[in-house]
CSV table of C-alpha atoms in Angstrom, one decimal:
chain,number,residue,atom,x,y,z
A,1073,MET,CA,52.1,-52.2,-25.5
A,1074,GLN,CA,50.2,-53.2,-22.4
A,1075,SER,CA,46.4,-53.4,-22.9
A,1076,PHE,CA,43.8,-52.6,-20.3
A,1077,THR,CA,40.3,-54.1,-20.2
A,1078,LEU,CA,37.6,-52.0,-18.7
A,1079,THR,CA,34.7,-54.0,-17.3
A,1080,ARG,CA,31.5,-52.2,-16.6
A,1081,TYR,CA,29.2,-53.5,-13.9
A,1082,PRO,CA,25.6,-52.2,-14.5
A,1083,THR,CA,24.1,-50.7,-11.3
A,1084,PRO,CA,20.4,-50.5,-11.3
A,1085,ILE,CA,19.2,-47.0,-10.4
A,1086,SER,CA,15.7,-46.8,-8.9
A,1087,PRO,CA,13.6,-43.8,-9.6
A,1088,PRO,CA,13.1,-41.6,-6.5
A,1089,ARG,CA,10.0,-42.4,-4.5
A,1090,LEU,CA,7.6,-39.6,-4.0
A,1091,ASN,CA,6.2,-39.5,-0.5
A,1092,LEU,CA,2.9,-37.7,-1.1
A,1093,TYR,CA,1.4,-36.7,2.2
A,1094,PRO,CA,-2.4,-36.5,2.3
A,1095,LEU,CA,-3.5,-33.0,1.3
A,1096,ARG,CA,-5.4,-32.5,4.5
A,1097,GLN,CA,-2.3,-33.1,6.5
A,1098,ILE,CA,-0.3,-30.6,4.4
A,1099,ALA,CA,-3.0,-27.9,4.8
A,1100,ALA,CA,-3.4,-28.6,8.5
A,1101,SER,CA,0.3,-28.0,9.0
A,1102,LEU,CA,-0.1,-24.5,7.8
A,1103,PHE,CA,-2.4,-23.5,10.6
A,1104,SER,CA,0.2,-23.7,13.3
A,1105,ALA,CA,0.8,-20.3,14.8
A,1106,PRO,CA,2.8,-18.8,17.6
A,1107,THR,CA,1.1,-18.5,20.9
A,1108,ALA,CA,-0.3,-15.3,22.3
A,1109,GLY,CA,2.2,-14.9,25.1
A,1110,ILE,CA,5.1,-13.9,22.9
A,1111,ASN,CA,7.0,-10.8,23.7
A,1112,ARG,CA,9.4,-8.5,21.8
A,1113,ARG,CA,12.5,-10.3,22.9
A,1114,ASP,CA,11.2,-13.6,21.7
A,1115,MET,CA,10.3,-12.0,18.3
A,1116,ALA,CA,13.7,-10.3,18.0
A,1117,SER,CA,15.6,-13.6,18.3
A,1118,ARG,CA,16.7,-15.0,15.0
A,1119,ARG,CA,19.5,-16.9,13.3
A,1120,GLU,CA,22.5,-15.1,11.8
A,1121,SER,CA,22.2,-14.7,8.1
A,1122,THR,CA,24.3,-13.0,5.4
A,1123,SER,CA,22.0,-13.7,2.4
A,1124,PHE,CA,20.3,-10.3,2.5
A,1125,LYS,CA,23.0,-8.1,4.0
A,1126,PRO,CA,24.2,-6.6,0.7
A,1127,LEU,CA,20.6,-5.7,-0.3
A,1128,ALA,CA,19.0,-4.8,3.0
A,1129,VAL,CA,18.6,-1.3,4.2
A,1130,GLY,CA,21.1,-0.6,7.0
A,1131,ARG,CA,20.1,0.2,10.5
A,1132,THR,CA,20.4,4.0,10.8
A,1133,SER,CA,17.4,5.3,12.7
A,1134,THR,CA,15.6,2.0,13.3
A,1135,GLY,CA,18.0,0.1,15.6
A,1136,ASP,CA,21.5,-0.3,16.8
A,1137,ASP,CA,22.2,-3.9,16.0
A,1138,ASP,CA,25.4,-4.6,14.0
A,1139,ASP,CA,24.2,-7.6,12.0
A,1140,GLY,CA,23.6,-5.3,8.9
A,1141,TYR,CA,19.9,-5.7,8.4
A,1142,CYS,CA,16.5,-4.7,9.9
A,1143,THR,CA,13.5,-7.0,10.2
A,1144,LEU,CA,9.9,-6.1,10.1
A,1145,ILE,CA,9.5,-6.6,13.8
A,1146,ASP,CA,12.7,-4.7,14.6
A,1147,PHE,CA,11.4,-1.8,12.5
A,1148,ALA,CA,8.0,-1.7,14.1
A,1149,GLY,CA,9.4,-2.2,17.6
A,1150,ASN,CA,11.7,0.8,17.0
A,1151,GLY,CA,8.9,3.2,15.9
A,1152,GLY,CA,8.0,2.1,12.4
A,1153,GLY,CA,9.3,5.3,10.7
A,1154,GLU,CA,10.1,8.9,11.7
A,1155,GLY,CA,7.4,10.6,13.8
A,1156,THR,CA,5.6,7.3,14.5
A,1157,LYS,CA,5.1,5.6,17.9
A,1158,VAL,CA,4.1,2.0,17.6
A,1159,GLY,CA,2.7,0.4,20.7
A,1160,ASP,CA,3.5,-3.1,21.9
A,1161,ASP,CA,0.1,-4.3,21.0
A,1162,LEU,CA,0.5,-3.4,17.3
A,1163,VAL,CA,4.0,-4.9,17.2
A,1164,VAL,CA,2.6,-8.2,18.5
A,1165,LEU,CA,-0.3,-8.1,16.0
A,1166,LEU,CA,2.2,-7.5,13.1
A,1167,TYR,CA,4.3,-10.4,14.3
A,1168,HIS,CA,1.3,-12.8,14.1
A,1169,LEU,CA,0.1,-11.3,10.9
A,1170,GLN,CA,3.4,-11.8,9.1
A,1171,HIS,CA,3.5,-15.3,10.5
A,1172,ALA,CA,0.2,-16.0,8.8
A,1173,CYS,CA,1.6,-14.5,5.5
A,1174,LYS,CA,4.6,-16.8,5.6
A,1175,ARG,CA,2.3,-19.7,5.9
A,1176,ILE,CA,0.2,-18.5,2.9
A,1177,ALA,CA,3.4,-18.0,0.9
A,1178,SER,CA,4.3,-21.6,1.5
A,1179,LEU,CA,0.8,-22.7,0.6
A,1180,VAL,CA,0.7,-20.9,-2.8
A,1181,ALA,CA,4.1,-22.2,-3.7
A,1182,SER,CA,3.3,-25.8,-2.7
A,1183,PRO,CA,2.9,-28.4,-5.5
A,1184,PHE,CA,-0.2,-29.5,-3.5
A,1185,ASN,CA,-2.2,-26.4,-4.2
A,1186,SER,CA,-3.2,-27.8,-7.6
A,1187,SER,CA,-5.1,-30.4,-5.6
A,1188,LEU,CA,-6.8,-27.8,-3.6
A,1189,GLY,CA,-7.8,-26.0,-6.7
A,1190,LYS,CA,-9.8,-29.1,-7.9
A,1191,LEU,CA,-11.9,-29.2,-4.7
A,1192,SER,CA,-15.4,-27.6,-4.8
A,1193,VAL,CA,-16.7,-24.9,-2.4
A,1194,ASN,CA,-20.3,-24.1,-1.8
A,1195,SER,CA,-20.6,-20.3,-1.9
A,1196,SER,CA,-23.4,-18.6,0.0
A,1197,SER,CA,-26.3,-17.5,-2.1
A,1198,GLY,CA,-27.2,-13.9,-2.4
A,1199,SER,CA,-23.8,-12.7,-1.2
A,1200,ASP,CA,-21.9,-9.7,-2.7
A,1201,ARG,CA,-18.7,-11.8,-2.4
A,1202,ASP,CA,-17.0,-13.5,-5.3
A,1203,ALA,CA,-17.3,-17.3,-5.3
A,1204,PRO,CA,-14.6,-18.5,-3.0
A,1205,LYS,CA,-11.8,-20.8,-4.1
A,1206,PRO,CA,-10.5,-23.5,-1.8
A,1207,LEU,CA,-7.2,-21.7,-1.4
A,1208,ASP,CA,-9.1,-18.6,-0.4
A,1209,ILE,CA,-10.8,-20.5,2.4
A,1210,VAL,CA,-7.6,-22.1,3.7
A,1211,SER,CA,-5.8,-18.7,3.6
A,1212,ASN,CA,-8.7,-17.1,5.5
A,1213,ASP,CA,-8.5,-19.8,8.2
A,1214,ILE,CA,-4.7,-19.2,8.5
A,1215,VAL,CA,-5.2,-15.5,9.0
A,1216,LEU,CA,-8.0,-16.0,11.4
A,1217,SER,CA,-6.0,-18.5,13.5
A,1218,SER,CA,-3.1,-16.1,13.7
A,1219,LEU,CA,-5.2,-13.2,14.7
A,1220,ARG,CA,-6.9,-15.2,17.4
A,1221,ASN,CA,-3.5,-16.3,18.8
A,1222,SER,CA,-2.3,-12.7,18.9
A,1223,GLY,CA,-4.8,-11.8,21.5
A,1224,LYS,CA,-4.9,-8.3,20.1
A,1225,VAL,CA,-7.8,-8.3,17.7
A,1226,ALA,CA,-11.4,-7.7,18.5
A,1227,VAL,CA,-12.9,-8.4,15.1
A,1228,MET,CA,-11.8,-9.6,11.7
A,1229,ALA,CA,-13.7,-8.6,8.5
A,1230,SER,CA,-12.7,-10.7,5.5
A,1231,GLU,CA,-13.7,-11.1,1.9
A,1232,GLU,CA,-14.3,-14.8,2.6
A,1233,ASN,CA,-17.0,-14.2,5.2
A,1234,ASP,CA,-20.4,-12.7,4.8
A,1235,ILE,CA,-20.2,-11.0,8.1
A,1236,PRO,CA,-17.3,-9.9,10.4
A,1237,THR,CA,-16.0,-12.4,12.9
A,1238,TRP,CA,-15.9,-11.3,16.5
A,1239,ILE,CA,-12.8,-12.6,18.2
A,1240,LYS,CA,-12.1,-10.9,21.6
A,1241,ASP,CA,-14.0,-8.3,23.6
A,1242,ASP,CA,-11.0,-6.4,24.8
A,1243,GLY,CA,-8.9,-6.7,21.6
A,1244,PRO,CA,-7.6,-3.2,20.8
A,1245,TYR,CA,-7.6,-3.6,17.0
A,1246,VAL,CA,-9.9,-4.3,14.1
A,1247,VAL,CA,-8.5,-6.1,11.0
A,1248,VAL,CA,-10.0,-6.0,7.5
A,1249,VAL,CA,-8.4,-8.5,5.1
A,1250,ASP,CA,-8.5,-10.0,1.7
A,1251,PRO,CA,-6.6,-13.2,2.5
A,1252,LEU,CA,-5.6,-14.3,-1.0
A,1253,ASP,CA,-6.3,-11.7,-3.7
A,1254,GLY,CA,-5.9,-13.1,-7.3
A,1255,SER,CA,-6.3,-16.8,-6.3
A,1256,ARG,CA,-7.7,-17.6,-9.8
A,1257,ASN,CA,-4.2,-17.0,-11.1
A,1258,ILE,CA,-2.6,-19.7,-8.9
A,1259,ASP,CA,-2.7,-22.5,-11.6
A,1260,ALA,CA,-0.8,-20.2,-14.0
A,1261,SER,CA,1.8,-19.2,-11.3
A,1262,ILE,CA,0.8,-15.6,-11.7
A,1263,PRO,CA,1.6,-13.4,-8.5
A,1264,THR,CA,-1.1,-13.3,-5.8
A,1265,GLY,CA,-1.3,-11.3,-2.6
A,1266,THR,CA,-2.8,-10.6,0.8
A,1267,ILE,CA,-4.3,-7.2,1.6
A,1268,PHE,CA,-4.9,-5.9,5.1
A,1269,GLY,CA,-5.9,-2.9,7.1
A,1270,ILE,CA,-5.8,-2.3,10.8
A,1271,TYR,CA,-8.1,0.1,12.8
A,1272,ASN,CA,-8.5,0.9,16.5
A,1273,ARG,CA,-11.5,-0.8,18.1
A,1274,LEU,CA,-14.3,1.8,18.7
A,1275,VAL,CA,-14.7,1.5,22.4
A,1276,GLU,CA,-17.8,3.6,22.3
A,1277,LEU,CA,-19.6,0.7,20.6
A,1278,ASP,CA,-18.7,-1.8,23.3
A,1279,HIS,CA,-22.2,-1.7,24.8
A,1280,LEU,CA,-23.9,-2.9,21.5
A,1281,PRO,CA,-24.7,-6.5,20.6
A,1282,VAL,CA,-21.8,-8.4,19.2
A,1283,GLU,CA,-23.0,-8.6,15.6
A,1284,GLU,CA,-23.8,-4.9,15.5
A,1285,LYS,CA,-20.5,-3.7,17.0
A,1286,ALA,CA,-18.6,-6.1,14.8
A,1287,GLU,CA,-20.1,-4.6,11.7
A,1288,LEU,CA,-19.8,-1.0,12.7
A,1289,ASN,CA,-16.2,-1.4,13.8
A,1290,SER,CA,-15.4,-2.9,10.3
A,1291,LEU,CA,-17.1,0.0,8.4
A,1292,GLN,CA,-14.7,2.7,9.5
A,1293,ARG,CA,-13.5,5.3,7.0
A,1294,GLY,CA,-10.1,4.7,5.5
A,1295,ASN,CA,-8.8,7.9,7.0
A,1296,ARG,CA,-9.0,6.2,10.4
A,1297,LEU,CA,-6.6,3.4,9.5
A,1298,VAL,CA,-3.7,2.8,11.9
A,1299,ALA,CA,-1.8,0.6,9.5
A,1300,SER,CA,-2.3,-1.2,6.2
A,1301,GLY,CA,-0.4,-3.1,3.7
A,1302,TYR,CA,-0.1,-6.0,1.3
A,1303,VAL,CA,2.0,-9.1,0.9
A,1304,LEU,CA,3.1,-10.0,-2.6
A,1305,TYR,CA,3.6,-13.7,-3.3
A,1306,SER,CA,5.8,-13.8,-6.4
A,1307,SER,CA,9.5,-14.5,-7.3
A,1308,ALA,CA,10.0,-12.9,-3.9
A,1309,THR,CA,7.6,-12.6,-1.0
A,1310,ILE,CA,7.3,-8.9,-0.1
A,1311,PHE,CA,5.6,-7.4,2.9
A,1312,CYS,CA,4.8,-3.8,2.1
A,1313,VAL,CA,3.3,-1.8,5.0
A,1314,THR,CA,2.6,1.7,6.3
A,1315,LEU,CA,2.3,2.3,10.1
A,1316,GLY,CA,1.2,5.9,9.5
A,1317,SER,CA,4.5,7.4,8.6
A,1318,GLY,CA,5.8,6.4,5.2
A,1319,THR,CA,5.6,3.2,3.2
A,1320,HIS,CA,8.2,0.5,3.6
A,1321,ALA,CA,8.8,-2.9,2.0
A,1322,PHE,CA,10.3,-6.0,3.6
A,1323,THR,CA,11.5,-9.1,1.6
A,1324,LEU,CA,11.3,-12.6,3.0
A,1325,ASP,CA,14.7,-14.1,3.6
A,1326,HIS,CA,14.1,-17.8,3.3
A,1327,SER,CA,17.3,-18.7,5.1
A,1328,THR,CA,16.1,-17.1,8.4
A,1329,GLY,CA,12.3,-16.9,7.8
A,1330,GLU,CA,12.5,-13.1,8.5
A,1331,PHE,CA,11.0,-10.2,6.5
A,1332,VAL,CA,14.1,-7.9,6.0
A,1333,LEU,CA,13.8,-4.2,5.2
A,1334,THR,CA,14.8,-3.7,1.5
A,1335,HIS,CA,12.8,-0.6,0.5
A,1336,GLN,CA,12.7,2.1,3.2
A,1337,ASN,CA,10.4,5.1,2.8
A,1338,ILE,CA,9.1,4.3,-0.7
A,1339,LYS,CA,8.2,7.4,-2.7
A,1340,ILE,CA,6.1,6.8,-5.8
A,1341,PRO,CA,7.2,9.0,-8.7
A,1342,THR,CA,4.9,12.1,-9.1
A,1343,ARG,CA,4.3,10.9,-12.7
A,1344,GLY,CA,4.9,7.6,-14.4
A,1345,GLN,CA,4.7,6.3,-18.0
A,1346,ILE,CA,2.6,3.1,-17.4
A,1347,TYR,CA,-1.1,2.6,-17.1
A,1348,SER,CA,-2.5,-0.7,-15.8
A,1349,VAL,CA,-6.0,-1.7,-16.8
A,1350,ASN,CA,-7.8,-4.5,-18.8
A,1351,ASP,CA,-8.2,-2.6,-22.0
A,1352,ALA,CA,-10.0,-5.5,-23.6
A,1353,ARG,CA,-13.0,-3.7,-22.0
A,1354,TYR,CA,-12.2,-0.6,-24.0
A,1355,PHE,CA,-15.6,-0.5,-25.8
A,1356,ASP,CA,-17.5,-0.8,-22.5
A,1357,TRP,CA,-15.7,2.2,-21.0
A,1358,PRO,CA,-17.2,5.7,-20.9
A,1359,GLU,CA,-16.0,8.3,-23.3
A,1360,GLY,CA,-13.8,10.1,-20.8
A,1361,LEU,CA,-11.8,7.1,-19.9
A,1362,ARG,CA,-11.3,6.1,-23.5
A,1363,LYS,CA,-10.2,9.6,-24.3
A,1364,TYR,CA,-7.7,9.6,-21.5
A,1365,ILE,CA,-6.1,6.2,-22.5
A,1366,ASP,CA,-6.0,7.2,-26.2
A,1367,THR,CA,-4.3,10.5,-25.2
A,1368,VAL,CA,-1.6,9.2,-22.9
A,1369,ARG,CA,-0.6,6.3,-25.1
A,1370,GLN,CA,-0.1,8.6,-28.0
A,1371,GLY,CA,2.0,10.9,-25.9
A,1372,LYS,CA,-0.5,13.8,-26.3
A,1373,GLY,CA,-1.3,14.2,-22.6
A,1374,GLN,CA,0.3,16.4,-19.9
A,1375,ASN,CA,3.3,14.0,-20.2
A,1376,PRO,CA,4.7,14.2,-23.8
A,1377,LYS,CA,6.0,10.7,-23.5
A,1378,LYS,CA,4.0,7.8,-24.9
A,1379,TYR,CA,2.6,5.5,-22.1
A,1380,SER,CA,2.9,1.8,-22.1
A,1381,ALA,CA,0.3,-0.8,-20.8
A,1382,ARG,CA,1.3,-3.3,-18.2
A,1383,TYR,CA,-1.5,-5.5,-16.8
A,1384,ILE,CA,-1.2,-8.7,-14.8
A,1385,CYS,CA,-4.8,-8.9,-13.5
A,1386,SER,CA,-3.5,-9.3,-10.0
A,1387,LEU,CA,-4.3,-6.3,-7.9
A,1388,VAL,CA,-1.3,-6.6,-5.5
A,1389,ALA,CA,1.2,-7.2,-8.3
A,1390,ASP,CA,-0.1,-4.4,-10.5
A,1391,LEU,CA,0.0,-2.0,-7.6
A,1392,HIS,CA,3.4,-3.0,-6.5
A,1393,ARG,CA,4.9,-2.2,-9.9
A,1394,THR,CA,3.0,1.1,-9.9
A,1395,LEU,CA,4.3,2.0,-6.5
A,1396,LEU,CA,7.9,1.5,-7.6
A,1397,TYR,CA,7.7,2.9,-11.2
A,1398,GLY,CA,4.8,5.3,-11.1
A,1399,GLY,CA,1.8,5.6,-13.4
A,1400,VAL,CA,-1.7,4.5,-12.6
A,1401,ALA,CA,-3.3,1.2,-11.8
A,1402,MET,CA,-7.1,1.0,-12.1
A,1403,ASN,CA,-10.3,-0.9,-12.4
A,1404,PRO,CA,-12.9,1.5,-13.7
A,1405,ARG,CA,-16.0,-0.6,-12.9
A,1406,ASP,CA,-17.7,-1.3,-9.6
A,1407,HIS,CA,-15.7,-4.4,-8.9
A,1408,LEU,CA,-13.1,-4.0,-6.1
A,1409,ARG,CA,-14.1,-3.8,-2.5
A,1410,LEU,CA,-13.8,-0.5,-0.5
A,1411,VAL,CA,-13.4,-2.0,3.0
A,1412,TYR,CA,-10.6,-4.6,2.5
A,1413,GLU,CA,-9.0,-3.7,-0.8
A,1414,GLY,CA,-9.6,0.0,-1.7
A,1415,ASN,CA,-9.1,1.6,1.8
A,1416,PRO,CA,-5.9,-0.4,2.8
A,1417,LEU,CA,-4.2,0.2,-0.6
A,1418,ALA,CA,-5.3,3.8,-0.8
A,1419,PHE,CA,-3.8,4.5,2.6
A,1420,LEU,CA,-0.5,2.8,1.6
A,1421,VAL,CA,-0.3,4.7,-1.7
A,1422,GLU,CA,-1.0,8.0,-0.1
A,1423,GLN,CA,1.6,7.4,2.6
A,1424,ALA,CA,4.1,6.9,-0.3
A,1425,GLY,CA,3.1,10.3,-1.8
A,1426,GLY,CA,0.6,9.0,-4.3
A,1427,LYS,CA,-3.1,9.5,-4.8
A,1428,SER,CA,-6.2,7.4,-4.7
A,1429,SER,CA,-9.6,8.0,-6.3
A,1430,ASP,CA,-12.8,6.4,-7.4
A,1431,GLY,CA,-12.7,8.7,-10.4
A,1432,LYS,CA,-14.5,11.5,-8.6
A,1433,ARG,CA,-13.3,11.7,-5.0
A,1434,GLY,CA,-10.6,10.4,-2.7
A,1435,ILE,CA,-11.0,6.8,-1.5
A,1436,LEU,CA,-10.2,7.4,2.2
A,1437,SER,CA,-13.0,9.9,2.6
A,1438,ILE,CA,-15.8,7.5,1.5
A,1439,GLN,CA,-18.0,6.1,4.3
A,1440,PRO,CA,-18.6,2.4,3.8
A,1441,VAL,CA,-22.2,1.3,4.2
A,1442,LYS,CA,-21.8,-2.4,3.8
A,1443,LEU,CA,-18.9,-4.9,4.2
A,1444,HIS,CA,-18.6,-6.0,0.6
A,1445,GLN,CA,-19.3,-2.6,-1.0
A,1446,ARG,CA,-17.8,-2.3,-4.4
A,1447,LEU,CA,-16.4,0.7,-6.2
A,1448,PRO,CA,-14.1,1.8,-9.1
A,1449,LEU,CA,-10.5,2.2,-8.0
A,1450,PHE,CA,-7.7,4.4,-9.4
A,1451,LEU,CA,-4.3,4.4,-7.6
A,1452,GLY,CA,-1.0,5.8,-8.5
A,1453,SER,CA,1.1,8.9,-9.1
A,1454,VAL,CA,-0.4,12.2,-8.0
A,1455,GLU,CA,-0.1,13.8,-11.4
A,1456,ASP,CA,-1.4,10.8,-13.4
A,1457,VAL,CA,-4.5,10.3,-11.2
A,1458,THR,CA,-5.2,14.0,-11.2
A,1459,GLU,CA,-5.0,14.1,-15.0
A,1460,LEU,CA,-7.2,11.1,-15.3
A,1461,GLU,CA,-9.9,12.7,-13.0
A,1462,SER,CA,-9.9,15.8,-15.2
A,1463,TYR,CA,-11.6,13.8,-17.9
A,1464,ALA,CA,-14.5,13.5,-15.5
A,1465,ASP,CA,-16.4,10.6,-17.1
A,1466,VAL,CA,-14.0,7.7,-16.2
A,1467,GLN,CA,-16.3,5.3,-14.1
A,1468,GLN,CA,-17.5,2.4,-16.1
A,1469,THR,CA,-21.2,1.7,-15.6
A,1470,VAL,CA,-21.7,-0.9,-18.3
A,1471,ASN,CA,-21.1,-4.4,-16.9
A,1472,PRO,CA,-22.2,-7.2,-19.2
A,1473,GLY,CA,-21.1,-9.9,-16.7
A,1474,TYR,CA,-17.5,-10.8,-17.6
A,1475,GLU,CA,-16.6,-14.4,-16.9
A,1476,VAL,CA,-12.8,-13.9,-17.1
């Protein structure tokens, strides 16, 4: 029998070399934004993709293209929902805003954000704002840069700034924003989000000094919002928005870089079976709130089914689940901000058929008196929020100073 000899020649395999760019260079690359002169035709151009075609909502009333899906800019450019007329200025603003959110999505998913988390930030003393994290500051700069480049924004009011930033005298819009909500969760890869609201500029204030008109434009009631939404950075990046006629969600298609319509005209269930709150604070709650939670989780409320608790401690993530499944998401103490968290999310929820409350009154009717004004917030299904309000004493006044 013929024998064979197998000779092995060892081949050294070198480990891959990691090309670690300086953190500053990585962060700087996130600031690039489209120029202000872009038009609808430029925004509509995109590469052909099939990755979302089976999931995306087909073009019925929003366009006549035959590529099988509708992008955020297509949707806004074609009216943004039945009974809505979206002007060119708002379409351009949305284009630049979604560009900023794509940059933030890249930032929070980057392996370099852990380095950002180790940097220190000097927070302003005496401010009502939370101590900013480095990722908050970078995200804020990304949004501000995009809004400047849009040429459509007069003033931006942000959680990361003590006072509003005046951008352009003739900008038609006012933008309020929480650039990166839940940033403390980044290290644990828990979902985060961006929250925004868009108002018309109050032209009757144009004669006032810049600082005064910037503040007054930012302190409009929520019932004057033109558009609002959030962007969820999670297993998918989802841009959920209302333009004043329904609530719609768009999922980022990474193969094209486009937000594609995947949830058209979202309707929150009139009643859910989930409550979302940090019930480790149970013994600091008022009697009414404790009684409500005890009742619904035993199935003894208006809904005979027992409720379950689902709590991520990320406002955008908890609200997104509530929007899809129903129930109520809440923070019963004076913690969340009316201007750039409460109002935009309340408008979005109500456009989806839900209800918002501070425990006693509707959020959108409250007149803000300062930029970083805090309040309790209850958002969700109409029947759930109404039942909760019926317990009257649901606002937490005890605040021992939680560190987590």
